[in-house]
């Protein structure tokens, strides 16, 4: 195929679009390491004359950002593990056990996962106060375990529905009980899908905002997105500190993306082959 | 056979209990509360359909759903249309002429905003659009109050959401395109079909299933949108960017009008369930 100058025009257009998409990340990074004086004099578009890390350090100390990271990590990690365990148990019963009424149970889970959190928020808020879990990480962990497990059950049931029966029958003949078959055979073989679910649940929970905003009101319990969202517009948040806060929100998210990217693509291709 | 499947119920028990406590019961409580007047303390007073009739007369309620339509355009329709085009160009134009690596790098760049927590995306843009020190005004030499001007605020939020959402359809569609048999394109090319004709008559029909999934998930996400509104505008200025989710949040936690908030949330839930059902029906008929 003969390629004229047209192909360069197409590439240029796509590169310009890429630059637009990247621009907010770059400009935040540049200004997060700029001193307030320099920002005042040169504005947001100049490159910093020197690396100024005080803004990031001040913001970090002021909001105890380490604590927020820890809260996000504890909540997202617990939800990922618990929701995957529940998804596996459910999918075992639905996909392999083929219990009666499984279609209705799946529909129930799917509707539950699709419901807007607004339609659960006030009763959950009220109930959590009644049982003394309001403003605790545990309350958020419980709620998101249920929500994520609903999705995981749906996905994993479809995968386990295709599980080779012969393997399970062979295990049964060898005298393996049901739980043993699940733990020793089904889980190891479904590992790639399970890993993908773990990562999805972790990132989704990390990114959640609405329910954590309602449940985690004290500073000691807030997650990263909640803390950054609430602090926006505070009086002490000047231009450079705001960009420092934005950068601190961006960095973990991009780090997860880079760390998990390979597992995710591998998992997706494995899922596609199934 | 039935005896064999019986024992599996135990595996469902923990989730069913949790699901009942965290999703089913709260949802029913929310529906019940929507028929009451309640400030959150004391005993709710039954008022029947009062909240719903008040909603129908409430201008803010209708406005909030109009804004939702705008957000569906920004989060579902524009990203899907643009995503189809970008995915096709990256896959069989850039990929073939400049190598798969170039295509993959561009795809990753478009996807990057998607990895952010949406509240953080809001913080980023709130800073860039700040009327006095923001970067956007500086670049274009403007003095616009992007998020504070009632005539501009919704359009600004919509543009931000296009930026945020675009990468998702691009990635899903590019994965879908790998399924398309290259022989189809080759045959059409030999017949002299232009790139646009092939895009329209081969690519788009072939990745219909992906298009459905993307439209459905993005539409639901647009109906539920809360984080960007909370961070960027709090529904304002005035009600210029009010959406149902934020409207219900306000009623719950700031106006202590829990019954009214529950009615809004119930309507939103019903709309989402109906939209999901319609999409699935259409998809079923297609296949």
mmCIF file of C-alpha atoms in Angstrom, chain B residues 44-250:
data_model
loop_
_atom_site.group_PDB
_atom_site.id
_atom_site.type_symbol
_atom_site.label_atom_id
_atom_site.label_comp_id
_atom_site.label_asym_id
_atom_site.label_seq_id
_atom_site.Cartn_x
_atom_site.Cartn_y
_atom_site.Cartn_z
ATOM 1 C CA UNK B 44 -40.767 8.871 60.127
ATOM 2 C CA UNK B 45 -44.287 10.070 59.315
ATOM 3 C CA UNK B 46 -46.129 8.271 56.527
ATOM 4 C CA UNK B 47 -47.097 10.639 53.729
ATOM 5 C CA UNK B 48 -47.857 8.212 50.905
ATOM 6 C CA UNK B 49 -46.857 9.469 47.484
ATOM 7 C CA UNK B 50 -46.392 13.032 48.697
ATOM 8 C CA UNK B 51 -42.638 13.115 48.059
ATOM 9 C CA UNK B 52 -43.121 11.868 44.525
ATOM 10 C CA UNK B 53 -45.798 14.412 43.655
ATOM 11 C CA UNK B 54 -43.571 17.134 45.080
ATOM 12 C CA UNK B 55 -40.699 15.846 42.936
ATOM 13 C CA UNK B 56 -42.780 16.211 39.797
ATOM 14 C CA UNK B 57 -43.323 19.879 40.635
ATOM 15 C CA UNK B 58 -39.743 20.506 41.662
ATOM 16 C CA UNK B 59 -37.832 22.338 38.977
ATOM 17 C CA UNK B 60 -34.476 21.215 40.446
ATOM 18 C CA UNK B 61 -35.507 17.598 39.992
ATOM 19 C CA UNK B 62 -36.215 18.016 36.286
ATOM 20 C CA UNK B 63 -33.108 20.102 35.815
ATOM 21 C CA UNK B 64 -30.986 17.455 37.496
ATOM 22 C CA UNK B 65 -32.204 14.831 35.042
ATOM 23 C CA UNK B 66 -31.630 17.162 32.108
ATOM 24 C CA UNK B 67 -28.072 17.558 33.287
ATOM 25 C CA UNK B 68 -27.874 13.776 33.449
ATOM 26 C CA UNK B 69 -28.768 13.651 29.770
ATOM 27 C CA UNK B 70 -25.883 16.037 29.079
ATOM 28 C CA UNK B 71 -23.595 13.775 31.078
ATOM 29 C CA UNK B 72 -24.773 10.727 29.132
ATOM 30 C CA UNK B 73 -23.756 12.569 25.964
ATOM 31 C CA UNK B 74 -20.381 13.420 27.512
ATOM 32 C CA UNK B 75 -19.692 10.076 29.175
ATOM 33 C CA UNK B 76 -21.367 7.540 26.891
ATOM 34 C CA UNK B 77 -22.232 8.853 23.434
ATOM 35 C CA UNK B 78 -19.243 11.041 22.579
ATOM 36 C CA UNK B 79 -16.631 8.625 24.026
ATOM 37 C CA UNK B 80 -18.262 5.688 22.238
ATOM 38 C CA UNK B 81 -18.387 7.444 18.867
ATOM 39 C CA UNK B 82 -14.914 8.907 19.219
ATOM 40 C CA UNK B 83 -13.635 5.655 20.705
ATOM 41 C CA UNK B 84 -14.866 3.639 17.715
ATOM 42 C CA UNK B 85 -13.062 5.929 15.328
ATOM 43 C CA UNK B 86 -9.860 6.079 17.376
ATOM 44 C CA UNK B 87 -9.764 2.334 17.963
ATOM 45 C CA UNK B 88 -10.244 1.618 14.264
ATOM 46 C CA UNK B 89 -7.600 4.153 13.219
ATOM 47 C CA UNK B 90 -5.126 2.863 15.802
ATOM 48 C CA UNK B 91 -5.797 -0.755 14.969
ATOM 49 C CA UNK B 92 -5.741 -0.911 11.209
ATOM 50 C CA UNK B 93 -4.123 2.351 10.158
ATOM 51 C CA UNK B 94 -1.510 3.348 12.702
ATOM 52 C CA UNK B 95 -0.869 -0.269 13.689
ATOM 53 C CA UNK B 96 -0.180 -1.286 10.115
ATOM 54 C CA UNK B 97 1.794 1.748 8.998
ATOM 55 C CA UNK B 98 3.698 2.717 12.116
ATOM 56 C CA UNK B 99 3.801 -0.559 14.026
ATOM 57 C CA UNK B 100 1.811 -2.064 16.859
ATOM 58 C CA UNK B 101 4.003 -0.357 19.439
ATOM 59 C CA UNK B 102 3.020 3.123 18.339
ATOM 60 C CA UNK B 103 -0.630 2.103 18.470
ATOM 61 C CA UNK B 104 -0.202 0.602 21.945
ATOM 62 C CA UNK B 105 1.577 3.696 23.260
ATOM 63 C CA UNK B 106 -1.163 6.007 21.985
ATOM 64 C CA UNK B 107 -3.815 3.717 23.434
ATOM 65 C CA UNK B 108 -2.111 3.775 26.844
ATOM 66 C CA UNK B 109 -2.000 7.578 26.764
ATOM 67 C CA UNK B 110 -5.690 7.850 26.000
ATOM 68 C CA UNK B 111 -6.409 5.405 28.793
ATOM 69 C CA UNK B 112 -4.369 7.151 31.469
ATOM 70 C CA UNK B 113 -7.140 9.452 32.831
ATOM 71 C CA UNK B 114 -9.269 6.348 33.442
ATOM 72 C CA UNK B 115 -6.906 5.058 36.114
ATOM 73 C CA UNK B 116 -7.475 8.098 38.314
ATOM 74 C CA UNK B 117 -10.041 8.085 41.082
ATOM 75 C CA UNK B 118 -12.712 10.316 39.599
ATOM 76 C CA UNK B 119 -12.500 12.615 42.626
ATOM 77 C CA UNK B 120 -8.787 13.117 41.947
ATOM 78 C CA UNK B 121 -9.567 13.905 38.309
ATOM 79 C CA UNK B 122 -11.875 16.565 39.711
ATOM 80 C CA UNK B 123 -9.119 17.986 41.904
ATOM 81 C CA UNK B 124 -6.789 18.152 38.900
ATOM 82 C CA UNK B 125 -9.287 20.029 36.749
ATOM 83 C CA UNK B 126 -10.532 22.227 39.541
ATOM 84 C CA UNK B 127 -6.961 23.433 39.860
ATOM 85 C CA UNK B 128 -6.394 23.845 36.121
ATOM 86 C CA UNK B 129 -9.623 25.784 35.699
ATOM 87 C CA UNK B 130 -9.221 28.047 38.703
ATOM 88 C CA UNK B 131 -10.444 31.494 37.596
ATOM 89 C CA UNK B 132 -7.488 33.448 38.981
ATOM 90 C CA UNK B 133 -4.453 31.156 38.852
ATOM 91 C CA UNK B 134 -5.546 28.245 36.634
ATOM 92 C CA UNK B 135 -3.457 27.042 33.721
ATOM 93 C CA UNK B 136 -6.268 26.931 31.161
ATOM 94 C CA UNK B 137 -7.014 30.651 31.316
ATOM 95 C CA UNK B 138 -3.304 31.409 31.098
ATOM 96 C CA UNK B 139 -2.843 29.309 27.983
ATOM 97 C CA UNK B 140 -5.710 30.849 26.086
ATOM 98 C CA UNK B 141 -5.316 34.311 27.562
ATOM 99 C CA UNK B 142 -8.859 34.195 28.923
ATOM 100 C CA UNK B 143 -10.423 35.256 32.166
ATOM 101 C CA UNK B 144 -13.312 32.829 32.220
ATOM 102 C CA UNK B 145 -14.784 31.388 35.360
ATOM 103 C CA UNK B 146 -15.235 27.952 33.831
ATOM 104 C CA UNK B 147 -16.959 26.291 36.758
ATOM 105 C CA UNK B 148 -18.437 29.378 38.380
ATOM 106 C CA UNK B 149 -20.369 30.742 35.427
ATOM 107 C CA UNK B 150 -23.843 29.159 35.222
ATOM 108 C CA UNK B 151 -23.765 29.278 31.417
ATOM 109 C CA UNK B 152 -20.421 27.502 31.220
ATOM 110 C CA UNK B 153 -20.344 25.136 34.182
ATOM 111 C CA UNK B 154 -22.211 22.169 32.714
ATOM 112 C CA UNK B 155 -20.349 22.328 29.396
ATOM 113 C CA UNK B 156 -17.069 22.443 31.316
ATOM 114 C CA UNK B 157 -17.975 19.433 33.435
ATOM 115 C CA UNK B 158 -19.035 17.601 30.261
ATOM 116 C CA UNK B 159 -15.698 18.320 28.577
ATOM 117 C CA UNK B 160 -13.829 17.052 31.630
ATOM 118 C CA UNK B 161 -15.863 13.861 31.600
ATOM 119 C CA UNK B 162 -15.071 13.249 27.917
ATOM 120 C CA UNK B 163 -11.391 13.527 28.827
ATOM 121 C CA UNK B 164 -11.869 11.162 31.732
ATOM 122 C CA UNK B 165 -13.955 8.573 29.923
ATOM 123 C CA UNK B 166 -12.467 8.363 26.415
ATOM 124 C CA UNK B 167 -9.811 5.722 27.125
ATOM 125 C CA UNK B 168 -12.255 3.076 28.252
ATOM 126 C CA UNK B 169 -14.031 2.567 24.907
ATOM 127 C CA UNK B 170 -10.739 2.815 23.010
ATOM 128 C CA UNK B 171 -9.271 -0.085 24.997
ATOM 129 C CA UNK B 172 -12.409 -2.242 24.842
ATOM 130 C CA UNK B 173 -12.903 -1.635 21.109
ATOM 131 C CA UNK B 174 -9.279 -2.360 20.266
ATOM 132 C CA UNK B 175 -9.547 -5.656 22.114
ATOM 133 C CA UNK B 176 -12.754 -6.369 20.186
ATOM 134 C CA UNK B 177 -11.145 -5.595 16.841
ATOM 135 C CA UNK B 178 -8.660 -8.421 17.341
ATOM 136 C CA UNK B 179 -11.595 -10.769 16.961
ATOM 137 C CA UNK B 180 -12.524 -9.425 13.525
ATOM 138 C CA UNK B 181 -11.362 -11.698 10.737
ATOM 139 C CA UNK B 182 -8.687 -9.797 8.761
ATOM 140 C CA UNK B 183 -9.834 -11.572 5.613
ATOM 141 C CA UNK B 184 -12.973 -9.400 5.648
ATOM 142 C CA UNK B 185 -10.926 -6.234 5.426
ATOM 143 C CA UNK B 186 -8.538 -7.666 2.880
ATOM 144 C CA UNK B 187 -11.349 -8.766 0.593
ATOM 145 C CA UNK B 188 -12.990 -5.346 0.818
ATOM 146 C CA UNK B 189 -9.689 -3.638 0.153
ATOM 147 C CA UNK B 190 -9.111 -5.710 -2.962
ATOM 148 C CA UNK B 191 -12.590 -4.703 -4.072
ATOM 149 C CA UNK B 192 -11.429 -1.114 -3.766
ATOM 150 C CA UNK B 193 -13.450 -0.136 -0.686
ATOM 151 C CA UNK B 194 -12.107 3.007 0.957
ATOM 152 C CA UNK B 195 -11.022 3.064 4.589
ATOM 153 C CA UNK B 196 -14.236 4.877 5.574
ATOM 154 C CA UNK B 197 -16.428 2.350 3.803
ATOM 155 C CA UNK B 198 -14.651 -0.500 5.512
ATOM 156 C CA UNK B 199 -14.939 1.276 8.860
ATOM 157 C CA UNK B 200 -18.654 1.792 8.368
ATOM 158 C CA UNK B 201 -19.571 -1.582 6.842
ATOM 159 C CA UNK B 202 -17.143 -3.981 8.498
ATOM 160 C CA UNK B 203 -15.613 -2.586 11.659
ATOM 161 C CA UNK B 204 -18.709 -1.092 13.248
ATOM 162 C CA UNK B 205 -21.020 -4.082 12.664
ATOM 163 C CA UNK B 206 -18.330 -6.507 13.804
ATOM 164 C CA UNK B 207 -17.797 -4.925 17.198
ATOM 165 C CA UNK B 208 -21.435 -4.378 17.990
ATOM 166 C CA UNK B 209 -21.352 -6.501 21.162
ATOM 167 C CA UNK B 210 -18.560 -4.363 22.605
ATOM 168 C CA UNK B 211 -20.403 -1.206 21.616
ATOM 169 C CA UNK B 212 -23.453 -2.342 23.555
ATOM 170 C CA UNK B 213 -21.450 -3.132 26.667
ATOM 171 C CA UNK B 214 -19.616 0.194 26.549
ATOM 172 C CA UNK B 215 -22.785 2.212 25.976
ATOM 173 C CA UNK B 216 -24.569 0.439 28.805
ATOM 174 C CA UNK B 217 -21.804 0.733 31.388
ATOM 175 C CA UNK B 218 -21.035 4.348 30.480
ATOM 176 C CA UNK B 219 -24.699 5.357 30.544
ATOM 177 C CA UNK B 220 -25.092 3.858 34.005
ATOM 178 C CA UNK B 221 -21.908 5.595 35.145
ATOM 179 C CA UNK B 222 -23.269 8.903 33.819
ATOM 180 C CA UNK B 223 -26.574 8.433 35.639
ATOM 181 C CA UNK B 224 -24.729 7.751 38.893
ATOM 182 C CA UNK B 225 -22.169 10.530 38.586
ATOM 183 C CA UNK B 226 -21.367 12.139 41.932
ATOM 184 C CA UNK B 227 -17.645 12.550 42.604
ATOM 185 C CA UNK B 228 -16.827 15.109 39.879
ATOM 186 C CA UNK B 229 -19.888 17.194 40.753
ATOM 187 C CA UNK B 230 -19.024 17.162 44.445
ATOM 188 C CA UNK B 231 -15.424 18.141 43.838
ATOM 189 C CA UNK B 232 -15.877 20.587 40.953
ATOM 190 C CA UNK B 233 -19.134 22.466 41.496
ATOM 191 C CA UNK B 234 -21.272 21.015 44.328
ATOM 192 C CA UNK B 235 -24.148 21.173 41.883
ATOM 193 C CA UNK B 236 -23.742 24.902 41.368
ATOM 194 C CA UNK B 237 -23.538 27.691 40.561
ATOM 195 C CA UNK B 238 -27.202 27.847 41.457
ATOM 196 C CA UNK B 239 -28.385 24.497 40.184
ATOM 197 C CA UNK B 240 -26.430 24.689 36.946
ATOM 198 C CA UNK B 241 -24.756 21.296 37.434
ATOM 199 C CA UNK B 242 -27.187 19.638 39.851
ATOM 200 C CA UNK B 243 -27.531 15.897 39.236
ATOM 201 C CA UNK B 244 -29.874 13.420 40.947
ATOM 202 C CA UNK B 245 -27.170 11.733 43.009
ATOM 203 C CA UNK B 246 -25.927 15.029 44.417
ATOM 204 C CA UNK B 247 -29.492 16.243 44.864
ATOM 205 C CA UNK B 248 -30.302 13.193 46.985
ATOM 206 C CA UNK B 249 -27.049 13.617 48.948
ATOM 207 C CA UNK B 250 -28.003 17.216 49.724
#
